[in-house]
Tab-separated table of C-alpha atoms in Angstrom:
chain	number	residue	atom	x	y	z
A	258	MET	CA	90.155	75.793	122.732
A	259	TRP	CA	92.681	78.656	121.965
A	260	ILE	CA	95.343	78.165	119.340
A	261	GLN	CA	98.391	80.128	119.560
A	262	LEU	CA	100.470	81.133	116.022
A	263	GLN	CA	104.265	81.661	116.135
A	264	GLY	CA	106.011	83.641	113.567
A	265	LEU	CA	103.296	85.732	112.884
A	266	PRO	CA	104.554	89.630	111.477
A	267	ARG	CA	104.821	92.361	114.061
A	268	PHE	CA	101.891	94.853	113.600
A	269	ALA	CA	103.662	97.103	116.077
A	270	ASN	CA	105.888	98.175	113.255
A	271	ILE	CA	103.105	99.443	110.821
A	272	PRO	CA	103.854	103.156	110.187
A	273	PHE	CA	101.897	105.975	111.533
A	274	TYR	CA	99.825	107.899	109.201
A	275	SER	CA	99.296	111.901	109.826
A	276	GLY	CA	96.745	112.808	106.735
A	277	THR	CA	98.373	111.950	103.855
A	278	LYS	CA	102.178	112.038	104.949
A	279	ARG	CA	103.804	109.337	106.307
A	280	VAL	CA	105.807	109.764	109.587
A	281	MET	CA	108.549	107.180	110.380
A	282	THR	CA	112.460	107.899	110.877
A	283	LEU	CA	115.127	105.207	109.632
A	284	PRO	CA	118.840	105.044	110.417
A	285	THR	CA	120.642	107.488	107.723
A	286	GLU	CA	123.422	104.814	107.555
A	287	LEU	CA	121.436	102.628	105.733
A	288	LEU	CA	119.957	105.138	103.091
A	289	PRO	CA	118.982	105.403	100.314
A	290	ILE	CA	118.271	101.619	99.684
A	291	THR	CA	119.349	100.629	96.197
A	292	SER	CA	116.492	98.136	94.253
A	293	PRO	CA	117.474	94.707	94.663
A	294	ALA	CA	116.372	93.935	90.467
A	295	ASN	CA	116.316	95.143	86.875
A	296	GLY	CA	112.796	96.335	85.520
A	297	ARG	CA	110.195	98.615	85.809
A	298	PHE	CA	108.324	100.311	89.055
A	299	CYS	CA	104.601	99.034	88.555
A	300	THR	CA	101.744	100.328	90.773
A	301	VAL	CA	99.671	98.397	93.061
A	302	ASP	CA	96.559	97.702	91.192
A	303	GLU	CA	93.820	95.156	91.720
A	304	HIS	CA	95.699	92.231	90.359
A	305	ALA	CA	98.117	92.481	93.282
A	306	SER	CA	98.870	90.444	96.161
A	307	ALA	CA	96.722	91.202	99.482
A	308	PHE	CA	99.466	91.755	101.231
A	309	SER	CA	100.393	94.644	99.201
A	310	ARG	CA	96.889	96.263	99.036
A	311	ASN	CA	96.549	95.984	102.822
A	312	GLN	CA	100.630	96.893	103.337
A	313	LEU	CA	100.584	94.208	105.778
A	314	PHE	CA	104.403	93.493	105.627
A	315	GLY	CA	104.682	97.625	105.252
A	316	GLN	CA	105.043	99.938	102.324
A	317	GLY	CA	106.894	100.213	98.888
A	318	PRO	CA	107.047	99.539	95.351
A	319	MET	CA	106.750	96.840	93.381
A	320	ILE	CA	109.014	95.811	90.300
A	321	ASP	CA	108.006	94.236	87.465
A	322	VAL	CA	111.471	92.091	87.020
A	323	THR	CA	113.222	91.595	83.845
A	324	SER	CA	116.602	90.705	85.445
A	325	ASN	CA	117.873	86.711	85.998
A	326	GLN	CA	118.920	87.473	89.431
A	327	ILE	CA	117.643	88.958	92.754
A	328	VAL	CA	120.243	90.924	94.782
A	329	ALA	CA	120.870	92.026	98.631
A	330	PRO	CA	120.360	95.366	98.319
A	331	PHE	CA	122.099	96.174	101.737
A	332	ASN	CA	124.328	94.127	104.335
A	333	ALA	CA	121.390	91.972	106.178
A	334	THR	CA	120.515	88.958	107.686
A	335	VAL	CA	118.178	86.586	106.141
A	336	LYS	CA	115.025	86.452	108.454
A	337	THR	CA	113.020	84.760	106.683
A	338	ILE	CA	112.708	82.699	103.477
A	339	SER	CA	110.368	80.138	101.612
A	340	SER	CA	111.040	77.240	100.674
A	341	SER	CA	110.532	78.008	97.092
A	342	GLY	CA	112.170	81.377	97.294
A	343	ASP	CA	109.217	83.716	96.568
A	344	PHE	CA	109.100	85.338	100.031
A	345	MET	CA	111.784	86.795	101.861
A	346	GLN	CA	112.554	89.332	105.068
A	347	LEU	CA	115.984	90.949	105.092
A	348	MET	CA	116.974	92.634	108.584
A	349	ALA	CA	119.357	95.034	107.951
A	350	MET	CA	122.869	94.580	109.951
A	351	GLY	CA	125.157	97.585	111.640
A	352	VAL	CA	122.458	100.250	112.098
A	353	SER	CA	120.642	101.732	115.076
A	354	ALA	CA	117.286	100.398	114.596
A	355	ALA	CA	115.357	97.331	113.479
A	356	VAL	CA	114.675	97.574	109.620
A	357	THR	CA	113.001	94.839	107.803
A	358	LEU	CA	112.955	94.445	104.053
A	359	THR	CA	110.274	91.924	102.501
A	360	LEU	CA	110.754	90.553	99.311
A	361	MET	CA	107.704	89.018	97.577
A	362	PHE	CA	107.352	87.475	93.917
A	363	GLY	CA	103.552	87.329	92.942
A	364	HIS	CA	101.130	86.506	95.418
A	365	GLY	CA	103.673	84.575	97.748
A	366	GLU	CA	101.476	81.451	97.186
A	367	HIS	CA	104.217	79.153	96.249
A	368	PHE	CA	105.671	78.598	99.531
A	369	GLN	CA	106.829	75.021	98.685
A	370	VAL	CA	107.987	74.662	95.013
A	371	HIS	CA	108.549	77.682	92.406
A	372	GLN	CA	110.172	76.458	89.232
A	373	ALA	CA	111.121	79.715	87.968
A	374	LEU	CA	113.087	80.606	91.327
A	375	SER	CA	116.439	79.065	92.919
A	376	ARG	CA	117.764	80.285	95.990
A	377	HIS	CA	120.956	80.814	97.036
A	378	VAL	CA	120.565	81.604	100.685
A	379	ARG	CA	118.711	80.120	103.906
A	380	ASP	CA	117.251	81.347	107.143
A	381	GLY	CA	119.791	82.986	109.096
A	382	ASP	CA	122.530	83.479	106.480
A	383	THR	CA	124.318	86.908	106.447
A	384	VAL	CA	124.637	88.850	103.215
A	385	ASN	CA	126.643	91.535	101.905
A	386	LYS	CA	124.977	94.425	99.409
A	387	GLY	CA	125.174	92.583	96.016
A	388	GLN	CA	125.266	89.338	97.019
A	389	SER	CA	123.003	86.868	95.185
A	390	LEU	CA	119.872	86.015	96.907
A	391	LEU	CA	118.033	84.151	93.797
A	392	THR	CA	117.994	83.017	90.432
A	393	LEU	CA	115.152	83.423	87.882
A	394	ASN	CA	114.249	81.630	84.929
A	395	GLN	CA	112.256	84.360	83.200
A	396	ALA	CA	110.997	82.171	80.584
A	397	LEU	CA	109.379	80.062	83.432
A	398	LEU	CA	108.291	82.878	85.252
A	399	ARG	CA	106.617	84.992	81.969
A	400	ALA	CA	104.976	81.802	81.303
A	401	GLY	CA	102.776	81.991	83.956
A	402	GLU	CA	100.031	84.443	85.271
A	403	PRO	CA	101.633	88.242	84.982
A	404	HIS	CA	101.388	88.944	88.417
A	405	GLN	CA	104.348	86.488	89.209
A	406	SER	CA	107.146	88.264	87.657
A	407	ARG	CA	106.173	91.330	90.123
A	408	LEU	CA	108.650	91.810	93.115
A	409	SER	CA	106.819	93.355	95.853
A	410	LEU	CA	109.076	95.609	98.314
A	411	PHE	CA	107.836	95.982	101.838
A	412	ILE	CA	110.118	98.038	104.210
A	413	GLN	CA	109.007	97.957	108.347
A	414	CYS	CA	111.132	100.798	109.603
A	415	PRO	CA	110.602	104.013	111.600
A	416	ALA	CA	111.260	106.512	109.006
A	417	THR	CA	109.693	109.164	106.426
A	418	LEU	CA	110.407	107.385	103.241
A	419	THR	CA	109.677	108.016	99.468
A	420	TRP	CA	109.673	105.568	96.497
A	421	PRO	CA	109.337	105.510	92.430
A	422	THR	CA	105.867	104.504	91.366
A	423	SER	CA	107.226	104.928	87.636
A	424	GLY	CA	110.248	104.232	85.754
A	425	THR	CA	113.326	101.681	85.366
A	426	ALA	CA	114.940	100.135	88.070
A	427	THR	CA	118.587	99.024	87.718
A	428	ALA	CA	119.924	96.443	90.370
A	429	LEU	CA	122.221	98.481	92.952
A	430	ASP	CA	122.017	101.526	90.867
A	431	SER	CA	118.427	102.671	91.273
A	432	ILE	CA	117.101	104.193	94.660
A	433	ILE	CA	114.242	102.458	96.065
A	434	PHE	CA	113.731	103.981	99.611
A	435	GLU	CA	115.092	107.718	100.497
A	436	GLU	CA	114.253	110.236	103.008
A	437	GLU	CA	111.367	112.188	102.132
A	438	GLN	CA	112.552	115.725	101.532
A	439	ASP	CA	110.983	118.926	103.131
A	440	LYS	CA	109.464	120.725	100.318
A	441	LEU	CA	110.050	124.628	100.910
């Protein structure tokens, strides 16, 4: 008996690696991409989700969120959002190549209900840069396990990008993805 699953991620968008350098290209009209939340950049560790460690939805930084709101970092269409809001995919609008940014809180295990998150968007909604996507209840978020306040940002695109691994993140101000500069 064969079972066909629908709606799985497209693994054709996984970046190509050449030694230690990532080889991808991204439409320059989208760069740089700014942070969707305030917080601190943190590294992927043993407490990170399997999605982060195995890069199933692309690559990118993690932010330990301190703000009460998640905003759209660019003009996009909400491709997918879980019922609880802890998993969301944004597809960039008005660019020449397909660019998908995945935002995931914690391990992504709260698909139905997450008491600390309130959604403001649904599947298929069009959002503008700076528009609120989620409202967070920091007291409830911090009362749970420490990984629950971490927001993983994964990008699937054809690009050579860099991102910070430490420091502070300010919503719509801190750059999370920018084009890698050649070192002379």
